[in-house]
XYZ file of C-alpha atoms in Angstrom:
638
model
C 0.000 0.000 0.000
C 1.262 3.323 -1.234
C 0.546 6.487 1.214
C -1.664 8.592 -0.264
C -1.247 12.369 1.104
C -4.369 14.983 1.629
C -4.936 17.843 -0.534
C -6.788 19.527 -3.405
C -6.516 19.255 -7.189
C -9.265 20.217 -9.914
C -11.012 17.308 -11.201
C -11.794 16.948 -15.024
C -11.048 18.228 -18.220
C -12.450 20.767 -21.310
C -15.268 17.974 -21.763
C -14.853 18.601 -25.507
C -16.863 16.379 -27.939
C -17.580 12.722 -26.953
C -15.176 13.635 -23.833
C -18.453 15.781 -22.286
C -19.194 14.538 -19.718
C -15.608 15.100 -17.946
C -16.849 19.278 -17.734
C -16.785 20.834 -16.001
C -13.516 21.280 -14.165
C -14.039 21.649 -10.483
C -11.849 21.960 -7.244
C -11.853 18.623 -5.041
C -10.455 18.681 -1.687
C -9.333 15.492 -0.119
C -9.228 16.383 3.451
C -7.824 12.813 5.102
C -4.628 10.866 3.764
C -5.494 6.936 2.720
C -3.208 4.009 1.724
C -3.939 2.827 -1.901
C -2.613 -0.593 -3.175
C 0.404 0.082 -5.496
C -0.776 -2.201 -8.290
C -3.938 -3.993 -9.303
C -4.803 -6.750 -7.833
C -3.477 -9.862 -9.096
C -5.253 -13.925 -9.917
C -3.219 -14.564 -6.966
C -4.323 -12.348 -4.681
C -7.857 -12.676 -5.804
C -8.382 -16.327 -5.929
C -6.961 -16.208 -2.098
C -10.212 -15.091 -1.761
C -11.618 -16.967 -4.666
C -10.626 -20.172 -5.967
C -13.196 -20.555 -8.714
C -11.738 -17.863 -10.493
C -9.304 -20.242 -11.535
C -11.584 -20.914 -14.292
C -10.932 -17.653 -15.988
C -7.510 -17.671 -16.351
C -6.430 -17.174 -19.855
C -9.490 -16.735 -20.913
C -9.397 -14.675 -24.468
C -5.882 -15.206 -24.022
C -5.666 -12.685 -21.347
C -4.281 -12.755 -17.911
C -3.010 -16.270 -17.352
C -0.071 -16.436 -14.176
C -0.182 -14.621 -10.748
C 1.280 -11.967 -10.920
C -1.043 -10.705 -13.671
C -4.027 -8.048 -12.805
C -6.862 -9.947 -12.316
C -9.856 -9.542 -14.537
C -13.399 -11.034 -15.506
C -14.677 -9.429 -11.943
C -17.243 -7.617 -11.523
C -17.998 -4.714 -9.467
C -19.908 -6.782 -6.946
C -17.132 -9.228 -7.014
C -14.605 -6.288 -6.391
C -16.661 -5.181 -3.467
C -16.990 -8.478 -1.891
C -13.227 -9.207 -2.105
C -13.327 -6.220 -0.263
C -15.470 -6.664 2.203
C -13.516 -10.680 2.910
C -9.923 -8.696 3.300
C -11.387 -5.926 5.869
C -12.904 -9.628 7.698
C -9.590 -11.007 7.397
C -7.073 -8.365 8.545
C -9.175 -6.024 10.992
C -8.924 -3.061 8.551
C -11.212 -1.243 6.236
C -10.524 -1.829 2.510
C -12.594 -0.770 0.063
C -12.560 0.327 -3.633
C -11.250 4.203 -3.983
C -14.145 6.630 -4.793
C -13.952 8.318 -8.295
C -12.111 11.718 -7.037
C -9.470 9.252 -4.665
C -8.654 7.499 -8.217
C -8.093 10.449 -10.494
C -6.086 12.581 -7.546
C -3.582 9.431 -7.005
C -3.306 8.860 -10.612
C -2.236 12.630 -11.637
C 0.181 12.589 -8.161
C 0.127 16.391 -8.652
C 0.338 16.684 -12.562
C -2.559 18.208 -14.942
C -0.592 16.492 -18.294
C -2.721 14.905 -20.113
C -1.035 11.555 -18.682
C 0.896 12.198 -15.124
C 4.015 11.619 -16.766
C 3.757 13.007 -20.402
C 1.605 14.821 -23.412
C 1.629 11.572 -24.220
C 1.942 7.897 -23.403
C 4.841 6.506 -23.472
C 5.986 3.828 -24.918
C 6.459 1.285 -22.465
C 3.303 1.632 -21.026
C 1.454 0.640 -24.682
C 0.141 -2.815 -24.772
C -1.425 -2.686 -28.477
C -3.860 0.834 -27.924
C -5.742 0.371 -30.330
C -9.415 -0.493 -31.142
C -9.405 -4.114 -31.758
C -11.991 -7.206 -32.626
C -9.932 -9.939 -31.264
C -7.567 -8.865 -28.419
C -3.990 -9.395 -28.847
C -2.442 -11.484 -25.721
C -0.494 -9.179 -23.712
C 1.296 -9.668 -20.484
C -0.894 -7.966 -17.759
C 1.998 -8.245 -14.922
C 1.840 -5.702 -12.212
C 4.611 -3.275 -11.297
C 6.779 -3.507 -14.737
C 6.658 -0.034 -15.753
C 7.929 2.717 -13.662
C 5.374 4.476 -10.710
C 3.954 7.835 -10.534
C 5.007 10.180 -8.333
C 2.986 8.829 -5.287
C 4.449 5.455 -6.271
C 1.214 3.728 -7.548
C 2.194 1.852 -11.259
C -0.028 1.030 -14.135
C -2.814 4.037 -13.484
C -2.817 4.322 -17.344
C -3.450 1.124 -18.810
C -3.306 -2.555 -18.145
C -6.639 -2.841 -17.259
C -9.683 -0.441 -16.132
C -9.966 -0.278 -12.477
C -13.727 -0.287 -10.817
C -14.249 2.604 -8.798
C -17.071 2.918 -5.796
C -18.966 5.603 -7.330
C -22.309 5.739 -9.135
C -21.847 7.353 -12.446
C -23.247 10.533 -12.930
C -22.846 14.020 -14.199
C -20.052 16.719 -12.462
C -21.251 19.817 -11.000
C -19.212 22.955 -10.883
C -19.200 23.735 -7.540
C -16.071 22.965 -4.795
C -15.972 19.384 -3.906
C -14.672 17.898 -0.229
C -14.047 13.658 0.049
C -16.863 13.769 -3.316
C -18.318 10.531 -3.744
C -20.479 11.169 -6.715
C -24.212 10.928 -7.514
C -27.009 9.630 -4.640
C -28.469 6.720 -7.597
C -26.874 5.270 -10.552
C -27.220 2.853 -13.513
C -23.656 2.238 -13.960
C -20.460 2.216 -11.463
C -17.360 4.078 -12.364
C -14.229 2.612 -14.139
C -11.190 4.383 -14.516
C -7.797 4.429 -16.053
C -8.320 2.074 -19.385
C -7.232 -1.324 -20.513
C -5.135 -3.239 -22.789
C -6.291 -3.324 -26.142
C -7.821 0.014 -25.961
C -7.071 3.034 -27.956
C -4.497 5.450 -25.928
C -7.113 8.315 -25.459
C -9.203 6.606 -23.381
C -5.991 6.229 -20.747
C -5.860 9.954 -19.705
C -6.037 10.667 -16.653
C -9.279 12.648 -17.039
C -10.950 9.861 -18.953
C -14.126 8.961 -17.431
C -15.669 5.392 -18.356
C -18.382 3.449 -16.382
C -20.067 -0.521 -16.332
C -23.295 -2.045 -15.432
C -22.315 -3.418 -11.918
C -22.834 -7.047 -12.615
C -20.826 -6.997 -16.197
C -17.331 -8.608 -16.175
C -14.819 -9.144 -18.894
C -11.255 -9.063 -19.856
C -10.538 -5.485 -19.655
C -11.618 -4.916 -16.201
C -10.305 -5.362 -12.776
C -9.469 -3.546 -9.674
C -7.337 -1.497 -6.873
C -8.033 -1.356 -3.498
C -8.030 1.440 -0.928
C -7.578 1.423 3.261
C -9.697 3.622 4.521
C -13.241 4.634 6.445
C -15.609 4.627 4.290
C -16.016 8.893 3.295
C -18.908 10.110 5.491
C -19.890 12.910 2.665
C -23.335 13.077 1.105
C -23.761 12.276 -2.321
C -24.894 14.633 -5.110
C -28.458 14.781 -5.250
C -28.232 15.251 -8.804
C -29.756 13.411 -11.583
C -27.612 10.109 -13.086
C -28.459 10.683 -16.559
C -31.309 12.370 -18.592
C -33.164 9.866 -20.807
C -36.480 10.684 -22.993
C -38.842 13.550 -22.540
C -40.501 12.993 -18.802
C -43.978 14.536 -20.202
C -45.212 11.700 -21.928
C -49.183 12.025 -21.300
C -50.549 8.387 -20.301
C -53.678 8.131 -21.383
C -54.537 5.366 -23.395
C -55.344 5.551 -26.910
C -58.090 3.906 -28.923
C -55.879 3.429 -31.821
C -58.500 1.163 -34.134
C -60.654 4.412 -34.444
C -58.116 5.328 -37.010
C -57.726 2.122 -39.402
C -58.695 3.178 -42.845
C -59.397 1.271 -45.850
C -58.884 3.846 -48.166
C -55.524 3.347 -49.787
C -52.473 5.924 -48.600
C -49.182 6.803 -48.656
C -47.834 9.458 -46.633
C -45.295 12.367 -47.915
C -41.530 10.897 -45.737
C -40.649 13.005 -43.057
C -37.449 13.147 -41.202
C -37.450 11.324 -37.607
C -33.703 11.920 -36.866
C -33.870 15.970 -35.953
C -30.860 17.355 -34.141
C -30.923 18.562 -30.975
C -30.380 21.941 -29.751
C -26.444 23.019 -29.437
C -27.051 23.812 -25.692
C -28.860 20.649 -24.987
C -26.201 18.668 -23.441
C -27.109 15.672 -25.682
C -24.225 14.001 -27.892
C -25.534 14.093 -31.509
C -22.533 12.619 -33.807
C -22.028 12.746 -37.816
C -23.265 9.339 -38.514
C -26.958 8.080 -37.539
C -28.069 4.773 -38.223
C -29.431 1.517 -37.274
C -32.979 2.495 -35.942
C -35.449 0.644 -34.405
C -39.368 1.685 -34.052
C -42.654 0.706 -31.979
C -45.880 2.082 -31.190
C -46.963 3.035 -27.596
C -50.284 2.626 -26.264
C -50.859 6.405 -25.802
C -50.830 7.019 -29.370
C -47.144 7.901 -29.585
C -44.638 6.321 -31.881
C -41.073 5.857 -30.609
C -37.831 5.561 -32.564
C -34.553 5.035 -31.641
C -31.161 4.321 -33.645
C -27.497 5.138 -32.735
C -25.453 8.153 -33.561
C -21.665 8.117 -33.689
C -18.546 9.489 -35.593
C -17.317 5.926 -36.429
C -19.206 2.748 -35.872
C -16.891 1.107 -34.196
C -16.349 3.735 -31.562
C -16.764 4.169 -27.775
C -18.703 7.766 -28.010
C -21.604 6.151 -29.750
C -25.075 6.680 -27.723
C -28.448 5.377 -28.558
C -30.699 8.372 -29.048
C -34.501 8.573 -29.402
C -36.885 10.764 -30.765
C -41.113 10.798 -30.233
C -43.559 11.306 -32.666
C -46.752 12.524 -30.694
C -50.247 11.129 -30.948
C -51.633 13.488 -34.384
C -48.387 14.807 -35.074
C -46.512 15.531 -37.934
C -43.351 16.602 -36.684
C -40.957 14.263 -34.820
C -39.102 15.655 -31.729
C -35.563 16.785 -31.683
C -33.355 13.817 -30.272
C -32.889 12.777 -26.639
C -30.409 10.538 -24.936
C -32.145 7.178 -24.585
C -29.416 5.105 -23.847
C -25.224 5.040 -23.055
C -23.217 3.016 -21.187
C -20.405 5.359 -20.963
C -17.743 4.642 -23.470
C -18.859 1.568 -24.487
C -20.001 0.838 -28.259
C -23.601 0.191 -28.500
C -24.207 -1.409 -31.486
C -27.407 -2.923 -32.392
C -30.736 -2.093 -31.071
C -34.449 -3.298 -30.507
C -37.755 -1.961 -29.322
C -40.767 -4.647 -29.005
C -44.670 -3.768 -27.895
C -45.792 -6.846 -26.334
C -49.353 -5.774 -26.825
C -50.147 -5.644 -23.116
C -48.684 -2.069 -22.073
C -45.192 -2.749 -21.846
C -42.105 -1.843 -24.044
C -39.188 -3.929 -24.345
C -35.648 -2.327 -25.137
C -32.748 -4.506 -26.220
C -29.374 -3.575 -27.292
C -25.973 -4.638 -27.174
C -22.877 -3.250 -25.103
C -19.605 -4.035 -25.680
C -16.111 -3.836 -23.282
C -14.720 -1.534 -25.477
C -14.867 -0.637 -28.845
C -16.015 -2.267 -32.221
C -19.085 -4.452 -32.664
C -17.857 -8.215 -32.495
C -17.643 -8.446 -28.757
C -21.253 -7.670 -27.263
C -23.145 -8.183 -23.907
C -27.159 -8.014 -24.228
C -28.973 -5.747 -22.070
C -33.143 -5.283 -21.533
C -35.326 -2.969 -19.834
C -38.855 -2.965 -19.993
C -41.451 0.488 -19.462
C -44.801 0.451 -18.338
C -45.314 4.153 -19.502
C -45.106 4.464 -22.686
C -41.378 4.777 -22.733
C -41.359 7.773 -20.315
C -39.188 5.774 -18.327
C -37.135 2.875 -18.305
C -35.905 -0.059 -15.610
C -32.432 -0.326 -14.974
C -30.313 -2.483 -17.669
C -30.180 -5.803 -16.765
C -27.782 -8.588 -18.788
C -29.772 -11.052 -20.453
C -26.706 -12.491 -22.307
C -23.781 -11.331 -20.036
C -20.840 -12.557 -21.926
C -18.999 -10.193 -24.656
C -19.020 -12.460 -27.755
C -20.268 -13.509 -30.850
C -23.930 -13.821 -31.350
C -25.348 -10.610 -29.749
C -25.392 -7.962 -32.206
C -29.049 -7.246 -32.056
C -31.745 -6.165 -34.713
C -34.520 -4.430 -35.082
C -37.226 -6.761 -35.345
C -38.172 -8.781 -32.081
C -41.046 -11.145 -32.553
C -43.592 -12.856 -30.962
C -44.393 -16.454 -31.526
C -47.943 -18.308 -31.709
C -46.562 -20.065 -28.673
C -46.481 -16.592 -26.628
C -42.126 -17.102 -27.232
C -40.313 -13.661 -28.370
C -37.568 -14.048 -30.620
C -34.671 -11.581 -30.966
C -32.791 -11.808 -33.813
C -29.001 -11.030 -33.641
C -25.982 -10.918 -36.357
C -23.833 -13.892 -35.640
C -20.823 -11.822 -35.837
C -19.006 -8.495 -37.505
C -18.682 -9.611 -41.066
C -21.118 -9.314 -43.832
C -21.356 -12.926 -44.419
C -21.175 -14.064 -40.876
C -24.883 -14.641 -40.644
C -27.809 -14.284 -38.075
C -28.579 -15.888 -34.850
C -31.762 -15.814 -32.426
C -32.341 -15.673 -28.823
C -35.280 -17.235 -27.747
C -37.524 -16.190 -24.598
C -40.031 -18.411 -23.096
C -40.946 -16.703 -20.137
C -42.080 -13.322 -21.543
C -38.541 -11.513 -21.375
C -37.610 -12.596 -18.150
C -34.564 -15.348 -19.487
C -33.602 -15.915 -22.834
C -31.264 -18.425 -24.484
C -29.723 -18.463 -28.348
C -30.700 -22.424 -29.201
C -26.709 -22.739 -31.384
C -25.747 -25.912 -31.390
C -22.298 -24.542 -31.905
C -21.715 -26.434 -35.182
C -20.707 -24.196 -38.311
C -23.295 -23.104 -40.663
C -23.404 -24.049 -44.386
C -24.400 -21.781 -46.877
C -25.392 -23.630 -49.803
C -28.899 -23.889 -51.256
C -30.740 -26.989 -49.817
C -27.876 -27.051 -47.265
C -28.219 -27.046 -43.957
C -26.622 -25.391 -40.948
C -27.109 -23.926 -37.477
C -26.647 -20.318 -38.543
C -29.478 -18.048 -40.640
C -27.659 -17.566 -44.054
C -27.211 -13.596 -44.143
C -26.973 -10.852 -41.626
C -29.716 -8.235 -40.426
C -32.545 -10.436 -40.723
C -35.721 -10.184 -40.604
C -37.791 -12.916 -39.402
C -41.624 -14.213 -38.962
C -43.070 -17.699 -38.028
C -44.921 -19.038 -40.446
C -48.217 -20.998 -39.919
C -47.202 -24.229 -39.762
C -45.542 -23.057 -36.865
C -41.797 -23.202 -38.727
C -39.385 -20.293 -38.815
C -38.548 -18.238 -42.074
C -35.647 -15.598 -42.350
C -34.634 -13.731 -44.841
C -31.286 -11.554 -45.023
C -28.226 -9.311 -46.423
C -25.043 -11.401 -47.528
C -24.730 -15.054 -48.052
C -26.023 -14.799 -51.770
C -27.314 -18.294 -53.129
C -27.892 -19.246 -56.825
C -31.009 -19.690 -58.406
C -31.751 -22.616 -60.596
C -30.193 -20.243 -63.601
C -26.977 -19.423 -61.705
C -28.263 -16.029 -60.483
C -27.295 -15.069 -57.089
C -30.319 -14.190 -54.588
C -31.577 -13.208 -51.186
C -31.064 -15.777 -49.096
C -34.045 -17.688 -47.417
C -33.808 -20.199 -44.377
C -36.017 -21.739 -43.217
C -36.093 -23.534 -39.215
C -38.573 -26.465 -38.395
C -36.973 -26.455 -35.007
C -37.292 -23.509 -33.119
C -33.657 -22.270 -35.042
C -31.614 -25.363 -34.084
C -30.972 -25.330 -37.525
C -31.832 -23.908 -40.331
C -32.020 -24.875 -44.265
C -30.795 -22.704 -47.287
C -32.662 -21.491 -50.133
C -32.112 -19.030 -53.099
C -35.300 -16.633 -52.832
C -36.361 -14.912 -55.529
C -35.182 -11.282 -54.490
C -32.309 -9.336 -55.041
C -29.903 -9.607 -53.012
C -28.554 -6.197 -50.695
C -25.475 -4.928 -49.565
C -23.754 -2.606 -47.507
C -26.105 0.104 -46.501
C -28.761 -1.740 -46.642
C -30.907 -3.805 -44.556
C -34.382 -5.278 -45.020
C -37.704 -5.517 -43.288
C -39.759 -8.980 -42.975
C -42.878 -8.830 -41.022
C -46.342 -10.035 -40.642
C -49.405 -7.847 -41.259
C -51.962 -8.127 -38.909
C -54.359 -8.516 -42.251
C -52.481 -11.821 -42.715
C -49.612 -11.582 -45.560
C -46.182 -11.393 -45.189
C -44.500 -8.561 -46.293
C -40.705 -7.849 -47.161
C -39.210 -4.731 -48.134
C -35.782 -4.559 -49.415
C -33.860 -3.070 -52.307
C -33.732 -3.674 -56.305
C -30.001 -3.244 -56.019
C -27.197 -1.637 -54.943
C -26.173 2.166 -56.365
C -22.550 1.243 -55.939
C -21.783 -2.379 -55.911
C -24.504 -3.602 -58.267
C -23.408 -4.215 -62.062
C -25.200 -1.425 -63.977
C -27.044 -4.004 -66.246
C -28.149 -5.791 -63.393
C -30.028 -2.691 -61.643
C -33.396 -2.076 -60.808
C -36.302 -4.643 -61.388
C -39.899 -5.148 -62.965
C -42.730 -3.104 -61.330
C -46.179 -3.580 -63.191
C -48.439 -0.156 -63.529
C -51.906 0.304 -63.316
C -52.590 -0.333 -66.953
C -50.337 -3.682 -66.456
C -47.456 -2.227 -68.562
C -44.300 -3.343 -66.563
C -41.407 -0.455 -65.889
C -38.073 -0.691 -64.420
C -37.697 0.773 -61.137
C -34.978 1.407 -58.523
C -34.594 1.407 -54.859
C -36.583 0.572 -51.780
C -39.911 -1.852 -52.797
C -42.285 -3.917 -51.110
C -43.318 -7.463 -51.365
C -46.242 -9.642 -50.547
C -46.957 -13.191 -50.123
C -50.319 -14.703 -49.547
C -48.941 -18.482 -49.399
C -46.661 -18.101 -46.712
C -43.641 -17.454 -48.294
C -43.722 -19.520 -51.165
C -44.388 -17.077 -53.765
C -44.684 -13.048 -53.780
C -47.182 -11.878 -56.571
C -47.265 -8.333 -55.163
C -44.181 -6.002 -55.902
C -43.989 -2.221 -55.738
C -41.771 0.783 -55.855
C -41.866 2.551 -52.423
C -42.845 5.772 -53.990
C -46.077 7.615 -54.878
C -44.483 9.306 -57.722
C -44.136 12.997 -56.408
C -40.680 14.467 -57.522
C -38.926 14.740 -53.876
C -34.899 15.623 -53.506
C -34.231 14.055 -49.555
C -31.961 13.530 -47.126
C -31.534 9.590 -45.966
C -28.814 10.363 -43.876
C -26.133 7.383 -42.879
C -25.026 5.759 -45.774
C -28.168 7.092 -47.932
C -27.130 10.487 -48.386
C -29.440 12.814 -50.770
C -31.531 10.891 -53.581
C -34.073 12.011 -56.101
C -38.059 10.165 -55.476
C -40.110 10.043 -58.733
C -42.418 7.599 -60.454
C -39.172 4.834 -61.531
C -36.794 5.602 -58.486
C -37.469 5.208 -54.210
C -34.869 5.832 -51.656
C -31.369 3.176 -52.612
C -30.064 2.173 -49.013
C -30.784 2.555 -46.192
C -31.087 0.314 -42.807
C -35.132 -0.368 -42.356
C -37.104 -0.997 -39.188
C -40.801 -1.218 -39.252
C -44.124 -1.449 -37.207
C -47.760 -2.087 -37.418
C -49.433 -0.427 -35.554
C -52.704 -1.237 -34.183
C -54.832 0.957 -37.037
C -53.252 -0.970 -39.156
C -50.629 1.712 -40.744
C -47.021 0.249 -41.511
C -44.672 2.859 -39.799
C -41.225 2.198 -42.077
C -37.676 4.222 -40.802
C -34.930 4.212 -42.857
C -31.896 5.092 -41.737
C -33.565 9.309 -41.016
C -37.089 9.174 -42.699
C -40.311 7.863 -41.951
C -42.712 6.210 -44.027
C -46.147 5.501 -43.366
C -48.822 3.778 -45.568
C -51.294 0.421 -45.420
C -52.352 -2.729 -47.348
C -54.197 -1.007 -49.444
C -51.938 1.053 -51.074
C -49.371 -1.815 -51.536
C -52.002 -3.619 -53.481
C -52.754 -0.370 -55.445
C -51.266 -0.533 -58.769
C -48.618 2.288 -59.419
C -50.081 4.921 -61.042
C-alpha cells in the first residue's frame, strides 16, 4: 500500500466532444490521507479469496499467471473481495471513490497523462481499437510508478471505482463521492487493447455493476468509508418525462382507403445547448408504437461505428403529429459501443428495449442488455444482462417477434462480417430469461444445405403458420436454378436449431442496406428490401420489374415492397416505395441525398418497421419515416 497524502486538485477536463461529460472542471479537496494498493490486484491475490476464479484464467488469451491483474470481476465481485480482506485483517478496505482514483493517478500533474503529453511507450500494450484482443502480459509493477508510487494508473486494465456514475457539478468538492443513484459504477484508467485516449487521466468510463470481462479489474483502498453526502443530482437524462398516459383507442383510425404518406425526417438534431451528444453518422434504428398514441424511434449516432462515443438516441412522434421531436439521450453506457438495437410492444402495455454493449470498442464483442417500461417509454428499468458474456452472437436487430406459442424471438448478427450470418435468442418466459438455441456447429451456406446459422446478416424474421421459422437476409447470396445469385431464405422447423438454405427470388442487398420482414396483422407477409445496390450492383443488373396500373411493366430502382399470400412460397405483389411525387431528400447514414419520382425510391438505407394497431405500416430508414397500409401496396402504381 502506497501512502496517499491529503490535498486539493481540480477534477476533469475541457469535456470537448464525446469527452463531455468530464466538464466541467471543479476543485476537489481530499481532506484525510489513505493508503492505496500500489498495483492492481493480481489472480493470486484474488483467488486467495476466490478459488473458482481459476476458471478464468487465460481466458481470451488474457491474464493467465499470478502476478497478472486480475480480470473477468465484476464490481460486486470487487466489493466483496473487499469486504472478505477488511474480515480477514481487521482493517477497512474498500474500492477508492472516483475523485481518490483520479487525484492518485495525476500525483500532482494536470498532463494529459501524469508523466507526459503523451503515453509513453512502455506503457502501450497494443492501444488500439481491436476485434480480437492481442495477448499481452498484464503483470503488475513492470513499468515505472507515478510520483505517489502507484504503477499502471494508465493502462493494463480499467480499475472499478465505488462511485455511481453521474454528471459533475461545478461547484467545490470535499471527500466527493459522486451521484445519490446510478445505472452504472465508475471505471477508470483504461485497458489493454484500448485506444491510448481513453488512458488519460481525465478519462471517465463506467459498467453495469454485474458486467465482467477481460478489460476490467481492480485497486483497493484502506480507509473509512467517506462520510460525505452524495450529489443529489440526476444520473443521466433519458427521454422527454412529459409523456401524457392516457390510453389511446388506436382502431378508431384504421382506414381502408388506400395511402401513402409524404416521408418526413425522424432523426432531428438537438439543440447546441442541450447537453445531448448528436454525432455525424446516424443509423441503425429501431421503431414501436406506444399505447398512448405515440410512436417511438430510436437508432445510434456516432462518428465511427466502431467507436466508444456512440449513444443510442430517441426521438417521439406525438399522438396526431406531424413533426418528430428533436433527439434525446435514450441510452449510453459510458464509453462503451452500442451497437445494435431493438424496441418490441408486447401488446399488453409494456415496451421492451434490447441492445448490445460491448467492453470496449467495435461491434464483435457484445453483452445483451433489456429494460422494460410500463409508460409508454417515459421511463425505463435499470439495464439488466440477459446475455452477459462479450461475444459472438449478440449484435441485435430491429425486429423482435412474438411467436404463436407466446415465445419472443430476438434476432441477432452472428458476428461483424457481412457474411457471418444471423442468430436468435429465444424467450419463453415473456422476457424474463432468454437463451440463443446454437448448437455450436458451423453453418453451411449452400442452397438446400443445412446449418445452425441463418444464411445472411440483419434479418428479418416471422413464423410461419405451420408453426416453422422463415428468415430472410443481407449477404450469403445463393444461386437460383439459372446461376443467379439471390436473397437468401432459411427456413427452421426447429425452433432455429438449424436452419435450411434457399435461393429466394429477391435481389440480393449490400452494404447500406438492410431489409424488413414482417407479418401484417391482415395476414400476408410482407418484405421490403432493395432492387439493387447504387454502388456495388453491375449497372445491367439494376433495378427490377414493377407492373403499372394499366399492367405495362417499368423498371424501377430502390426501396420496394413485397407480398406473399402463401406463406412465403411465392410473392405476386411487388412495388416501388414511392407515390411518384418528384422529392430531392436527405436519408442520412449511408443514404445520403436521392431524387423520389415515379421509376426511383430511396437506394439504401437500414429499415425498421411497425404495425401499428390501425393498421398503418410505420417504415424508418436510416432518417425518414414512411407511413402507408395494405391497401396502397395492393394499389397498382399509377
Amino acid at each position: 500500500m502506497a501512502d496517499i497524502p491529503a490535498g486539493f486538485f481540480y477534477m476533469g477536463g475541457n469535456g470537448e466532444g464525446s469527452n463531455y461529460d468530464e466538464a466541467p472542471i471543479h476543485k476537489v479537496t481530499l481532506t484525510k490521507p489513505f493508503k492505496m494498493s500500489v498495483t492492481e490486484i493480481t489472480n493470486a491475490q484474488y483467488e486467495a479469496y476466490d478459488p473458482a476464479h481459476k476458471a478464468y484464467r487465460g481466458k481470451s488469451g488474457i491474464s493467465v499467471h499470478d502476478n497478472e491483474a486480475v480480470v473477468y470481476v465484476s464490481y460486486n465481485d470487487a466489493m466483496s473481495y473487499c469486504k472478505w480482506l477488511s474480515e480477514k485483517e481487521g482493517k477497512t478496505y474498500r474500492l477508492p471513490t472516483e475523485a481518490e482514483w483520479e487525484y492518485a493517478c495525476r500525483a500532482g500533474s494536470y498532463l494529459t497523462f501524469s508523466m507526459d503529453d503523451g503515453l509513453p511507450g512502455i506503457f502501450h500494450k497494443n492501444q488500439q481499437i481491436v476485434r480480437d484482443m492481442k495477448p499481452v502480459s498484464l503483470a503488475v509493477g513492470e513499468t515505472p510508478a507515478n510520483k505517489f508510487g502507484l504503477y499502471d494508473m494508465h493502462g493494463n486494465v480499467e480499475e472499478w471505482c465505488l462511485d455511481w456514475y453521474g454528471p459533475y457539478v461545478a461547484d467545490d468538492q470535499t471527500d466527493p463521492v459522486g451521484v445519490k443513484h446510478g445505472l452504472y459504477r465508475v471505471t477508470r484508467g483504461g485497458s489493454h487493447n484500448t485506444p491510448e485516449k481513453y488512458l488519460r487521466s481525465s478519462n471517465r468510463m463506467a459498467m453495469i455493476p454485474e458486467d465482467k470481462h477481460a478489460q476490467t479489474g481492480f485497486r483497493i483502498v484502506q480507509a473509512d468509508y467517506p462520510e460525505s453526502e452524495p450529489l443529489a443530482v440526476s444520473a443521466q437524462v433519458e427521454q422527454p418525462v412529459k409523456v401524457p398516459q392516457t390510453k389511446y383507442n388506436w382502431k378508431k383510425g384504421v382506414t381502408r382507403k388506400p395511402f401513402f404518406l409524404p416521408p418526413v425526417p425522424y432523426v432531428i438534431e438537438p439543440a447546441c445547448n442541450s447537453g445531448i451528444p448528436f454525432y455525424r453518422h446516424n443509423h441503425q434504428p429501431a421503431i414501436t408504437w406506444c399505447p398512448n398514441g405515440d410512436l417511438l424511434a430510436i437508432w445510434f449516432s456516432a462518428n465511427e461505428e466502431n467507436g466508444r462515443e456512440m449513444v443510442v438516441l430517441g426521438s417521439r412522434l406525438r399522438k396526431g403529429g406531424e413533426t418528430w421531436e428533436k433527439a434525446s439521450l435514450f441510452f449510453k453506457v459510458p464509453d462503451r459501443n452500442m451497437t445494435g438495437s431493438s424496441l418490441f410492444n408486447d401488446g399488453q402495455g409494456r415496451l421492451l428495449h434490447l441492445n448490445g454493449v460491448e467492453a470496449s470498442g467495435d461491434w464483435q464483442n457484445l453483452a445483451m442488455i433489456q429494460r422494460e417500461s410500463t409508460d409508454n417509454g417515459a421511463t425505463w428499468s435499470a439495464p439488466h444482462l440477459i446475455a452477459p458474456e462479450h461475444t459472438k452472437r449478440h449484435q441485435v436487430i430491429a425486429g423482435t417477434i412474438q411467436t404463436r406459442e407466446g415465445w419472443y424471438i430476438q434476432p441477432c448478427d452472428a458476428g461483424p462480417g457481412s457474411h457471418d450470418g444471423a442468430a436468435i435468442h429465444i424467450s419463453k418466459d415473456k422476457g424474463k430469461t432468454w437463451s440463443d438455441p446454437w448448437d455450436g456447429q458451423p453453418a453451411q451456406f449452400e442452397p438446400n444445405g443445412t446449418g445452425s446459422t441463418i444464411a445472411g446478416i440483419h434479418t428479418g424474421i416471422v413464423q410461419l403458420m405451420n408453426g416453422n421459422l422463415l428468415a430472410l437476409a443481407r449477404g450469403n447470396s445463393l444461386p437460383d436454378a439459372n446461376g443467379v445469385l439471390r436473397m437468401p431464405m432459411s427456413i427452421s422447423k426447429d425452433m432455429g436449431k438449424s436452419w435450411t438454405y434457399y435461393a429466394s427470388e429477391f435481389p440480393p442487398i449490400d452494404g447500406g442496406q438492410r431489409l424488413v420482414l414482417l407479418r401484417l396483422s391482415e395476414g400476408p407477409l410482407l418484405l421490403i428490401s432493395f432492387t439493387d445496390h447504387p454502388i456495388r450492383t453491375k449497372k445491367e443488373n439494376r433495378g427490377m420489374l414493377f407492373a403499372d396500373a394499366s399492367g405495362m411493366s417499368y423498371r424501377g430502382y430502390g426501396m420496394y415492397a413485397a407480398l406473399s399470400f402463401d406463406e412465403g412460397k411465392t410473392w405476386p405483389v411487388k412495388k416501388l416505395l414511392t407515390d411518384g411525387t418528384y422529392r430531392f431528400l436527405n436519408g442520412g447514414a449511408w443514404t445520403g441525398y436521392f431524387e423520389m419520382d415515379s421509376t426511383h425510391a430511396e437506394p439504401r438505407g437500414y429499415l425498421a418497421a411497425v404495425q401499428s394497431p390501425d393498421k398503418t405500416i410505420h417504415l424508418v430508414s436510416s432518417r425518414l419515416h414512411y407511413r402507408f397500409n395494405l391497401a396502397w401496396l395492393m394499389e397498382p402504381a399509377k
